[in-house]
Structures are given as C-alpha cells and as structure tokens.
C-alpha cells in the first residue's frame, strides 16, 4: 500500500467498532489536535464484523492516516496487521492501526500502556516492586500484562484472579517467562494483601462486584477500575469503603491509550490531564 503519511497528506483518522455511537474518541482526539495544533479529522464509524477487513483496506488505500479499533474487532485487527509491536503480539489484540514506512499495515496495542501512564503520570502510582493483583483473565487483563512485560521496572509479584481459574492459569502461563505471575481463584486470596489492585473484569458493566475478600487491601492500596461511568463504579465504591487510599476509574486509561495512538500517528505527544478534566466536566 502507498504510505500517504510519507507525502505529508493524511489527515483522516477514525475509530471503528460496533456499537460505536457513544465513543468518546472523536472528542478526545479533537482536543489533542487542538492542543498540539495538528490539522486532522477523527470520526467514529460503525463497522460490522463481516466488513472489517474490507473497510480497513479501503480506508488506508484511500489515504487514511490511522484507525483505532474497538469491540469486537481487536483480535481481527491483530490477525490482519502485517507487522505488530511486541506489546500487541503479547496482547494478541490491536487497538491502533497505521501504515509503516514500507507501506505495511502495522498494529499496536496502547491500552495497557495507557493505563500504566495514567497510573504513573496522573496519579503518581508506581507499580515497580509492588504486589499487584489483577482481577479477570480476559482480553483487558492480557493487554495490561503485555504492557507490564515491556516495563524495565516490574512489579515484585503479580496475581491474576478469576472466577474461572483455568483461564487465569492459562494467561499466567503465557506470561510466566517474562513476569513473576501466579493465577488464583478469589477464595484463595483470603490471606494475601496487595499494594495495587486493577479490576479488569467486566463485572462493573452488569453492576456487579468481583468476589474479592476485603482483606486484600494493604495500607496505602491503590484500586483501579478499567471501566468508568458518570458515577464511581461499584468496585471503586467498595474499594473506598474498605479503606483503599486511592480509587481510580478508567477514564484516564481511555485518554491514555488515545494519547499513545495519537503520538504514533502524528509524532507529537499530547498531554492527558487537561483532556481527562474536560471529559469529567462534560461527560
Ligand atoms: P475482556 O476482553 O473485556 O477482558 P472477556 O474476555 O469477556 O472481556 O473477560 C471478561 C472477564 O470478566 C472474565 O475474566 C470474566 O470472568 P470469567 O472468565 O470467570 O467469566 C470476568 N467477569 C465478568 N463478570 C464478572 C463478575 N460478575 N464477577 C467476576 N468476574 C467477572
């Protein structure tokens, strides 16, 4: 494919998924563009599963600069990409597509790094040498583990807890050569404490709480929910009630993954704190 970026022309970006109508990505990227004085358009486009590959190919053939990919296409995007970054390969999912200098379709996964940047840059929470608990063993958790595997300074120990233990065990074994990681059921967490707890389950979507024993919360514990809503999620309310020092929702992760995609496409890194603030004020 011709890389139009090289000729300096592309200004067209989009997020594709289904459903997509309520995506905040167009607003986030327009705020980044304003902040960094970049001229571009960014729209949300509904793309059904059957048309995913043909849409992506046509988008880049016609000079599109980059795509964000969301549910349900992240695994298909990984399969379609000709080249993938190490973190996307580990995540086995792609949320950011662009053409590289050779004109190949390149896939990255900025979700996990977006979360880690939010924790570190916006909340001053380091996971280096900490005891980290991640709840859930689906794609969201895999993405975070992929980003942690990229870090120079890793947590002392990572526990992945899941209702279905076999999924946690399989995930842990995929990362065992790179991370100090163990799988656990929720019951077995009873006698352990953690410094940072990340909720990567989809429980909050259904207004449910993962069955974590309250004793897991160490003094100064930071709890992070990858989900966010206008009101604090059930998990974050629970965390506060158990005495967690910080309870952070996933809005900063959303903005953080977008910032890394924007940087990849435009070569200029936007700041996130002001954009997160703008989204809080006008949800
Ligand atoms: P994603 O790709 O967003 O991670 P997923 O692959 O469907 O989504 O995974 C959802 C995760 O949330 C799973 O770990 C699931 O646990 P199971 O594997 O045991 O099903 C977890 N999950 C969903 N609802 C939950 C709930 N009410 N309590 C605890 N865990 C829940």
mmCIF file of C-alpha atoms and ligand atoms in Angstrom:
data_model
loop_
_atom_site.group_PDB
_atom_site.id
_atom_site.type_symbol
_atom_site.label_atom_id
_atom_site.label_comp_id
_atom_site.label_asym_id
_atom_site.label_seq_id
_atom_site.Cartn_x
_atom_site.Cartn_y
_atom_site.Cartn_z
ATOM 1 C CA UNK A 1 0.000 0.000 0.000
ATOM 2 C CA UNK A 2 1.148 3.566 -0.625
ATOM 3 C CA UNK A 3 2.013 5.308 2.608
ATOM 4 C CA UNK A 4 0.336 8.686 2.168
ATOM 5 C CA UNK A 5 1.706 9.788 5.545
ATOM 6 C CA UNK A 6 5.134 9.983 3.915
ATOM 7 C CA UNK A 7 3.900 12.538 1.435
ATOM 8 C CA UNK A 8 2.519 14.569 4.325
ATOM 9 C CA UNK A 9 -1.098 14.405 3.182
ATOM 10 C CA UNK A 10 -3.175 12.251 5.521
ATOM 11 C CA UNK A 11 -5.366 13.961 7.986
ATOM 12 C CA UNK A 12 -8.137 11.406 8.232
ATOM 13 C CA UNK A 13 -8.470 9.212 11.318
ATOM 14 C CA UNK A 14 -11.292 7.176 12.820
ATOM 15 C CA UNK A 15 -12.307 4.697 15.476
ATOM 16 C CA UNK A 16 -14.166 1.657 14.212
ATOM 17 C CA UNK A 17 -16.301 -0.762 16.205
ATOM 18 C CA UNK A 18 -19.829 -1.937 16.788
ATOM 19 C CA UNK A 19 -21.563 -0.371 18.622
ATOM 20 C CA UNK A 20 -19.665 2.920 18.267
ATOM 21 C CA UNK A 21 -22.192 5.751 18.587
ATOM 22 C CA UNK A 22 -21.226 6.653 22.167
ATOM 23 C CA UNK A 23 -17.464 6.594 21.624
ATOM 24 C CA UNK A 24 -15.591 9.456 23.272
ATOM 25 C CA UNK A 25 -12.597 9.004 20.976
ATOM 26 C CA UNK A 26 -13.611 11.713 18.452
ATOM 27 C CA UNK A 27 -13.843 14.282 21.251
ATOM 28 C CA UNK A 28 -10.558 13.134 22.814
ATOM 29 C CA UNK A 29 -8.654 13.290 19.520
ATOM 30 C CA UNK A 30 -10.125 16.658 18.571
ATOM 31 C CA UNK A 31 -8.936 18.024 21.939
ATOM 32 C CA UNK A 32 -5.473 16.532 21.291
ATOM 33 C CA UNK A 33 -5.425 18.085 17.807
ATOM 34 C CA UNK A 34 -6.364 21.477 19.202
ATOM 35 C CA UNK A 35 -3.767 21.209 21.947
ATOM 36 C CA UNK A 36 -0.921 20.188 19.583
ATOM 37 C CA UNK A 37 -2.088 22.378 16.657
ATOM 38 C CA UNK A 38 -2.476 19.436 14.309
ATOM 39 C CA UNK A 39 -4.924 19.565 11.431
ATOM 40 C CA UNK A 40 -6.879 16.349 11.232
ATOM 41 C CA UNK A 41 -10.327 14.834 11.271
ATOM 42 C CA UNK A 42 -11.328 11.935 13.519
ATOM 43 C CA UNK A 43 -14.702 10.250 13.318
ATOM 44 C CA UNK A 44 -16.457 7.236 14.836
ATOM 45 C CA UNK A 45 -17.568 4.718 12.221
ATOM 46 C CA UNK A 46 -19.819 1.710 12.769
ATOM 47 C CA UNK A 47 -18.153 -1.269 11.094
ATOM 48 C CA UNK A 48 -19.773 -4.694 11.305
ATOM 49 C CA UNK A 49 -17.705 -7.863 11.678
ATOM 50 C CA UNK A 50 -18.339 -9.027 8.121
ATOM 51 C CA UNK A 51 -16.949 -5.813 6.635
ATOM 52 C CA UNK A 52 -13.958 -5.317 8.942
ATOM 53 C CA UNK A 53 -11.097 -6.337 6.624
ATOM 54 C CA UNK A 54 -12.516 -4.658 3.516
ATOM 55 C CA UNK A 55 -13.184 -1.454 5.453
ATOM 56 C CA UNK A 56 -9.641 -1.283 6.854
ATOM 57 C CA UNK A 57 -8.031 -1.958 3.474
ATOM 58 C CA UNK A 58 -10.193 0.629 1.715
ATOM 59 C CA UNK A 59 -9.558 3.204 4.446
ATOM 60 C CA UNK A 60 -5.790 3.045 4.043
ATOM 61 C CA UNK A 61 -5.951 2.673 0.233
ATOM 62 C CA UNK A 62 -7.824 5.959 0.133
ATOM 63 C CA UNK A 63 -5.161 7.759 2.157
ATOM 64 C CA UNK A 64 -6.457 7.390 5.718
ATOM 65 C CA UNK A 65 -3.808 8.153 8.343
ATOM 66 C CA UNK A 66 -4.760 5.786 11.163
ATOM 67 C CA UNK A 67 -7.503 3.775 12.817
ATOM 68 C CA UNK A 68 -8.390 2.963 16.370
ATOM 69 C CA UNK A 69 -10.096 -0.378 16.709
ATOM 70 C CA UNK A 70 -12.504 -1.273 19.468
ATOM 71 C CA UNK A 71 -15.003 -4.029 20.301
ATOM 72 C CA UNK A 72 -15.458 -6.511 18.668
ATOM 73 C CA UNK A 73 -12.559 -6.110 16.225
ATOM 74 C CA UNK A 74 -9.343 -6.057 18.264
ATOM 75 C CA UNK A 75 -8.423 -9.698 17.601
ATOM 76 C CA UNK A 76 -9.335 -9.401 13.905
ATOM 77 C CA UNK A 77 -7.128 -6.306 13.688
ATOM 78 C CA UNK A 78 -4.276 -8.288 15.202
ATOM 79 C CA UNK A 79 -4.772 -11.021 12.600
ATOM 80 C CA UNK A 80 -4.960 -8.508 9.738
ATOM 81 C CA UNK A 81 -1.882 -6.462 10.669
ATOM 82 C CA UNK A 82 1.225 -7.387 8.662
ATOM 83 C CA UNK A 83 3.531 -6.174 11.426
ATOM 84 C CA UNK A 84 2.750 -5.898 15.139
ATOM 85 C CA UNK A 85 4.579 -4.280 18.041
ATOM 86 C CA UNK A 86 5.873 -6.595 20.796
ATOM 87 C CA UNK A 87 3.118 -5.466 23.178
ATOM 88 C CA UNK A 88 0.417 -6.097 20.568
ATOM 89 C CA UNK A 89 1.882 -9.542 19.909
ATOM 90 C CA UNK A 90 1.742 -10.343 23.621
ATOM 91 C CA UNK A 91 -1.778 -8.935 23.932
ATOM 92 C CA UNK A 92 -2.844 -10.765 20.742
ATOM 93 C CA UNK A 93 -5.037 -7.745 20.127
ATOM 94 C CA UNK A 94 -4.603 -4.455 18.264
ATOM 95 C CA UNK A 95 -6.312 -1.140 19.010
ATOM 96 C CA UNK A 96 -4.210 1.112 16.758
ATOM 97 C CA UNK A 97 -3.509 0.668 13.030
ATOM 98 C CA UNK A 98 -1.321 2.682 10.711
ATOM 99 C CA UNK A 99 0.925 2.153 7.705
ATOM 100 C CA UNK A 100 4.653 1.924 8.380
ATOM 101 C CA UNK A 101 7.356 3.408 6.153
ATOM 102 C CA UNK A 102 7.350 0.280 3.994
ATOM 103 C CA UNK A 103 3.598 0.662 3.462
ATOM 104 C CA UNK A 104 2.769 -2.352 5.645
ATOM 105 C CA UNK A 105 -0.261 -2.371 7.911
ATOM 106 C CA UNK A 106 1.150 -2.046 11.414
ATOM 107 C CA UNK A 107 -0.761 -2.894 14.587
ATOM 108 C CA UNK A 108 -0.060 -1.642 18.095
ATOM 109 C CA UNK A 109 -1.869 -2.082 21.385
ATOM 110 C CA UNK A 110 -1.817 1.066 23.511
ATOM 111 C CA UNK A 111 -4.493 0.021 26.045
ATOM 112 C CA UNK A 112 -2.223 -1.382 28.760
ATOM 113 C CA UNK A 113 0.398 1.339 28.401
ATOM 114 C CA UNK A 114 -2.414 3.904 28.528
ATOM 115 C CA UNK A 115 -3.452 2.504 31.906
ATOM 116 C CA UNK A 116 0.131 2.432 33.234
ATOM 117 C CA UNK A 117 0.742 6.019 32.051
ATOM 118 C CA UNK A 118 -2.453 7.162 33.748
ATOM 119 C CA UNK A 119 -1.420 5.487 36.999
ATOM 120 C CA UNK A 120 2.113 6.848 36.933
ATOM 121 C CA UNK A 121 1.807 10.263 35.293
ATOM 122 C CA UNK A 122 -1.606 11.388 36.538
ATOM 123 C CA UNK A 123 -1.842 9.607 39.905
ATOM 124 C CA UNK A 124 1.828 9.159 40.869
ATOM 125 C CA UNK A 125 1.293 5.455 41.472
ATOM 126 C CA UNK A 126 4.277 3.272 40.629
ATOM 127 C CA UNK A 127 3.885 -0.496 40.329
ATOM 128 C CA UNK A 128 7.637 -1.066 40.482
ATOM 129 C CA UNK A 129 8.451 -3.739 43.088
ATOM 130 C CA UNK A 130 4.808 -3.706 44.269
ATOM 131 C CA UNK A 131 2.413 -6.583 44.904
ATOM 132 C CA UNK A 132 -0.097 -6.308 42.064
ATOM 133 C CA UNK A 133 -3.472 -8.039 41.869
ATOM 134 C CA UNK A 134 -5.370 -8.063 38.573
ATOM 135 C CA UNK A 135 -8.980 -9.229 38.595
ATOM 136 C CA UNK A 136 -10.244 -11.020 35.497
ATOM 137 C CA UNK A 137 -8.468 -13.074 32.854
ATOM 138 C CA UNK A 138 -9.908 -11.768 29.589
ATOM 139 C CA UNK A 139 -8.531 -9.508 26.870
ATOM 140 C CA UNK A 140 -8.384 -6.439 29.113
ATOM 141 C CA UNK A 141 -6.075 -8.197 31.571
ATOM 142 C CA UNK A 142 -3.951 -9.616 28.746
ATOM 143 C CA UNK A 143 -3.433 -6.085 27.395
ATOM 144 C CA UNK A 144 -2.211 -4.797 30.768
ATOM 145 C CA UNK A 145 0.129 -7.741 31.244
ATOM 146 C CA UNK A 146 1.580 -7.100 27.777
ATOM 147 C CA UNK A 147 2.356 -3.507 28.758
ATOM 148 C CA UNK A 148 3.864 -4.577 32.097
ATOM 149 C CA UNK A 149 6.083 -7.071 30.269
ATOM 150 C CA UNK A 150 7.501 -4.058 28.358
ATOM 151 C CA UNK A 151 8.488 -2.202 31.555
ATOM 152 C CA UNK A 152 12.095 -2.045 32.724
ATOM 153 C CA UNK A 153 10.992 -1.933 36.384
ATOM 154 C CA UNK A 154 8.393 -4.568 37.022
ATOM 155 C CA UNK A 155 6.134 -5.404 39.986
ATOM 156 C CA UNK A 156 7.610 -7.754 42.601
ATOM 157 C CA UNK A 157 4.715 -10.168 42.100
ATOM 158 C CA UNK A 158 1.559 -10.279 40.012
ATOM 159 C CA UNK A 159 -1.517 -12.343 40.879
ATOM 160 C CA UNK A 160 -4.262 -12.817 38.307
ATOM 161 C CA UNK A 161 -7.555 -13.821 39.969
ATOM 162 C CA UNK A 162 -10.522 -15.101 38.020
ATOM 163 C CA UNK A 163 -13.853 -16.864 38.651
ATOM 164 C CA UNK A 164 -12.857 -19.434 36.059
ATOM 165 C CA UNK A 165 -9.467 -20.466 37.410
ATOM 166 C CA UNK A 166 -8.433 -22.295 34.232
ATOM 167 C CA UNK A 167 -8.486 -19.006 32.275
ATOM 168 C CA UNK A 168 -6.232 -17.320 34.828
ATOM 169 C CA UNK A 169 -3.872 -20.300 34.804
ATOM 170 C CA UNK A 170 -3.612 -20.239 31.007
ATOM 171 C CA UNK A 171 -2.985 -16.482 30.989
ATOM 172 C CA UNK A 172 -0.345 -16.713 33.721
ATOM 173 C CA UNK A 173 1.486 -19.463 31.881
ATOM 174 C CA UNK A 174 1.591 -17.295 28.724
ATOM 175 C CA UNK A 175 3.460 -14.600 30.673
ATOM 176 C CA UNK A 176 5.434 -16.800 33.077
ATOM 177 C CA UNK A 177 8.719 -16.392 31.200
ATOM 178 C CA UNK A 178 8.523 -12.574 31.460
ATOM 179 C CA UNK A 179 6.766 -11.827 34.733
ATOM 180 C CA UNK A 180 6.607 -13.121 38.312
ATOM 181 C CA UNK A 181 2.986 -14.144 37.907
ATOM 182 C CA UNK A 182 0.589 -16.574 39.583
ATOM 183 C CA UNK A 183 -3.031 -17.494 38.942
ATOM 184 C CA UNK A 184 -5.612 -17.679 41.710
ATOM 185 C CA UNK A 185 -9.274 -18.167 42.434
ATOM 186 C CA UNK A 186 -10.976 -15.458 44.507
ATOM 187 C CA UNK A 187 -11.276 -17.604 47.658
ATOM 188 C CA UNK A 188 -7.547 -18.247 47.793
ATOM 189 C CA UNK A 189 -6.839 -14.502 48.100
ATOM 190 C CA UNK A 190 -8.021 -14.572 51.717
ATOM 191 C CA UNK A 191 -4.623 -14.438 53.382
ATOM 192 C CA UNK A 192 -2.870 -12.059 50.979
ATOM 193 C CA UNK A 193 -2.509 -8.278 50.671
ATOM 194 C CA UNK A 194 -1.781 -6.168 47.614
ATOM 195 C CA UNK A 195 -0.480 -2.636 47.026
ATOM 196 C CA UNK A 196 -2.210 -2.107 43.683
ATOM 197 C CA UNK A 197 -5.431 -3.816 42.539
ATOM 198 C CA UNK A 198 -6.664 -3.454 38.957
ATOM 199 C CA UNK A 199 -10.180 -4.551 38.059
ATOM 200 C CA UNK A 200 -10.015 -5.951 34.534
ATOM 201 C CA UNK A 201 -13.317 -7.832 34.785
ATOM 202 C CA UNK A 202 -16.446 -6.706 33.021
ATOM 203 C CA UNK A 203 -18.380 -7.071 36.307
ATOM 204 C CA UNK A 204 -18.961 -3.307 36.649
ATOM 205 C CA UNK A 205 -20.870 -3.334 33.341
ATOM 206 C CA UNK A 206 -23.541 -5.507 34.922
ATOM 207 C CA UNK A 207 -23.454 -3.560 38.195
ATOM 208 C CA UNK A 208 -21.657 -6.464 39.887
ATOM 209 C CA UNK A 209 -18.653 -6.755 42.132
ATOM 210 C CA UNK A 210 -15.931 -9.372 41.643
ATOM 211 C CA UNK A 211 -15.965 -11.553 44.806
ATOM 212 C CA UNK A 212 -12.708 -10.226 46.283
ATOM 213 C CA UNK A 213 -12.181 -10.601 50.029
ATOM 214 C CA UNK A 214 -11.782 -7.137 51.657
ATOM 215 C CA UNK A 215 -8.611 -8.338 53.406
ATOM 216 C CA UNK A 216 -6.655 -7.991 50.119
ATOM 217 C CA UNK A 217 -6.423 -4.215 50.595
ATOM 218 C CA UNK A 218 -2.997 -3.313 52.013
ATOM 219 C CA UNK A 219 -2.399 0.025 53.774
ATOM 220 C CA UNK A 220 -1.919 2.685 51.017
ATOM 221 C CA UNK A 221 -3.554 0.371 48.490
ATOM 222 C CA UNK A 222 -4.496 1.853 45.124
ATOM 223 C CA UNK A 223 -7.542 0.362 43.375
ATOM 224 C CA UNK A 224 -8.085 0.982 39.656
ATOM 225 C CA UNK A 225 -11.162 0.042 37.631
ATOM 226 C CA UNK A 226 -10.609 -0.176 33.883
ATOM 227 C CA UNK A 227 -14.277 0.759 33.496
ATOM 228 C CA UNK A 228 -15.653 4.218 34.119
ATOM 229 C CA UNK A 229 -19.055 5.824 34.354
ATOM 230 C CA UNK A 230 -20.527 9.156 35.409
ATOM 231 C CA UNK A 231 -20.749 7.757 38.956
ATOM 232 C CA UNK A 232 -17.972 5.750 40.659
ATOM 233 C CA UNK A 233 -18.262 2.068 39.769
ATOM 234 C CA UNK A 234 -19.368 -0.476 42.357
ATOM 235 C CA UNK A 235 -15.764 -1.723 42.589
ATOM 236 C CA UNK A 236 -14.464 1.767 43.375
ATOM 237 C CA UNK A 237 -17.190 2.361 45.979
ATOM 238 C CA UNK A 238 -16.264 -0.971 47.549
ATOM 239 C CA UNK A 239 -12.545 -0.067 47.489
ATOM 240 C CA UNK A 240 -13.154 3.246 49.272
ATOM 241 C CA UNK A 241 -15.388 1.561 51.835
ATOM 242 C CA UNK A 242 -12.602 -0.940 52.577
ATOM 243 C CA UNK A 243 -10.148 1.902 53.172
ATOM 244 C CA UNK A 244 -8.203 1.972 49.896
ATOM 245 C CA UNK A 245 -6.010 5.084 49.731
ATOM 246 C CA UNK A 246 -6.896 5.703 46.071
ATOM 247 C CA UNK A 247 -9.817 4.578 43.907
ATOM 248 C CA UNK A 248 -9.332 5.497 40.244
ATOM 249 C CA UNK A 249 -11.631 4.874 37.292
ATOM 250 C CA UNK A 250 -10.667 4.026 33.715
ATOM 251 C CA UNK A 251 -11.328 7.397 32.086
ATOM 252 C CA UNK A 252 -7.613 8.176 32.282
ATOM 253 C CA UNK A 253 -6.846 4.828 30.650
ATOM 254 C CA UNK A 254 -9.168 5.701 27.760
ATOM 255 C CA UNK A 255 -7.471 9.060 27.278
ATOM 256 C CA UNK A 256 -4.043 7.483 27.830
ATOM 257 C CA UNK A 257 -4.459 4.847 25.112
ATOM 258 C CA UNK A 258 -5.692 7.575 22.757
ATOM 259 C CA UNK A 259 -2.647 9.761 23.539
ATOM 260 C CA UNK A 260 -0.270 6.928 22.628
ATOM 261 C CA UNK A 261 -2.129 6.283 19.366
ATOM 262 C CA UNK A 262 -2.052 9.999 18.541
ATOM 263 C CA UNK A 263 1.690 10.123 19.243
ATOM 264 C CA UNK A 264 2.269 7.157 16.973
ATOM 265 C CA UNK A 265 0.336 8.767 14.118
ATOM 266 C CA UNK A 266 1.398 12.394 14.455
ATOM 267 C CA UNK A 267 4.834 12.191 16.116
ATOM 268 C CA UNK A 268 3.784 14.628 18.824
ATOM 269 C CA UNK A 269 2.691 13.645 22.321
ATOM 270 C CA UNK A 270 -0.385 15.329 23.764
ATOM 271 C CA UNK A 271 -0.833 15.862 27.495
ATOM 272 C CA UNK A 272 -3.705 13.940 29.052
ATOM 273 C CA UNK A 273 -4.603 15.590 32.390
ATOM 274 C CA UNK A 274 -6.378 18.560 30.746
ATOM 275 C CA UNK A 275 -8.322 16.270 28.393
ATOM 276 C CA UNK A 276 -9.376 13.965 31.255
ATOM 277 C CA UNK A 277 -10.556 17.041 33.139
ATOM 278 C CA UNK A 278 -12.539 18.283 30.119
ATOM 279 C CA UNK A 279 -14.275 14.897 29.819
ATOM 280 C CA UNK A 280 -15.145 14.883 33.523
ATOM 281 C CA UNK A 281 -16.779 18.283 33.247
ATOM 282 C CA UNK A 282 -18.686 17.392 30.055
ATOM 283 C CA UNK A 283 -19.214 13.611 30.221
HETATM 284 P P1 LIG B 1 -12.466 -8.508 28.108
HETATM 285 O O1 LIG B 1 -11.916 -8.877 26.778
HETATM 286 O O2 LIG B 1 -13.091 -7.162 28.208
HETATM 287 O O3 LIG B 1 -11.497 -8.749 29.216
HETATM 288 P P2 LIG B 1 -13.790 -11.037 28.460
HETATM 289 O O4 LIG B 1 -12.708 -11.704 27.706
HETATM 290 O O5 LIG B 1 -15.206 -11.383 28.177
HETATM 291 O O6 LIG B 1 -13.732 -9.464 28.305
HETATM 292 O O7 LIG B 1 -13.491 -11.252 30.006
HETATM 293 C C1 LIG B 1 -14.327 -10.766 30.979
HETATM 294 C C2 LIG B 1 -13.691 -11.068 32.343
HETATM 295 O O8 LIG B 1 -14.538 -10.529 33.359
HETATM 296 C C3 LIG B 1 -13.517 -12.537 32.637
HETATM 297 O O9 LIG B 1 -12.337 -12.713 33.377
HETATM 298 C C4 LIG B 1 -14.755 -12.853 33.491
HETATM 299 O O10 LIG B 1 -14.583 -13.950 34.370
HETATM 300 P P3 LIG B 1 -14.811 -15.461 33.861
HETATM 301 O O11 LIG B 1 -13.671 -15.789 32.943
HETATM 302 O O12 LIG B 1 -14.805 -16.289 35.084
HETATM 303 O O13 LIG B 1 -16.147 -15.435 33.140
HETATM 304 C C5 LIG B 1 -14.852 -11.588 34.281
HETATM 305 N N1 LIG B 1 -16.191 -11.310 34.841
HETATM 306 C C6 LIG B 1 -17.296 -10.916 34.186
HETATM 307 N N2 LIG B 1 -18.322 -10.712 35.036
HETATM 308 C C7 LIG B 1 -17.848 -10.975 36.287
HETATM 309 C C8 LIG B 1 -18.398 -10.933 37.595
HETATM 310 N N3 LIG B 1 -19.666 -10.581 37.810
HETATM 311 N N4 LIG B 1 -17.590 -11.265 38.633
HETATM 312 C C9 LIG B 1 -16.310 -11.623 38.429
HETATM 313 N N5 LIG B 1 -15.725 -11.670 37.220
HETATM 314 C C10 LIG B 1 -16.476 -11.357 36.161
#
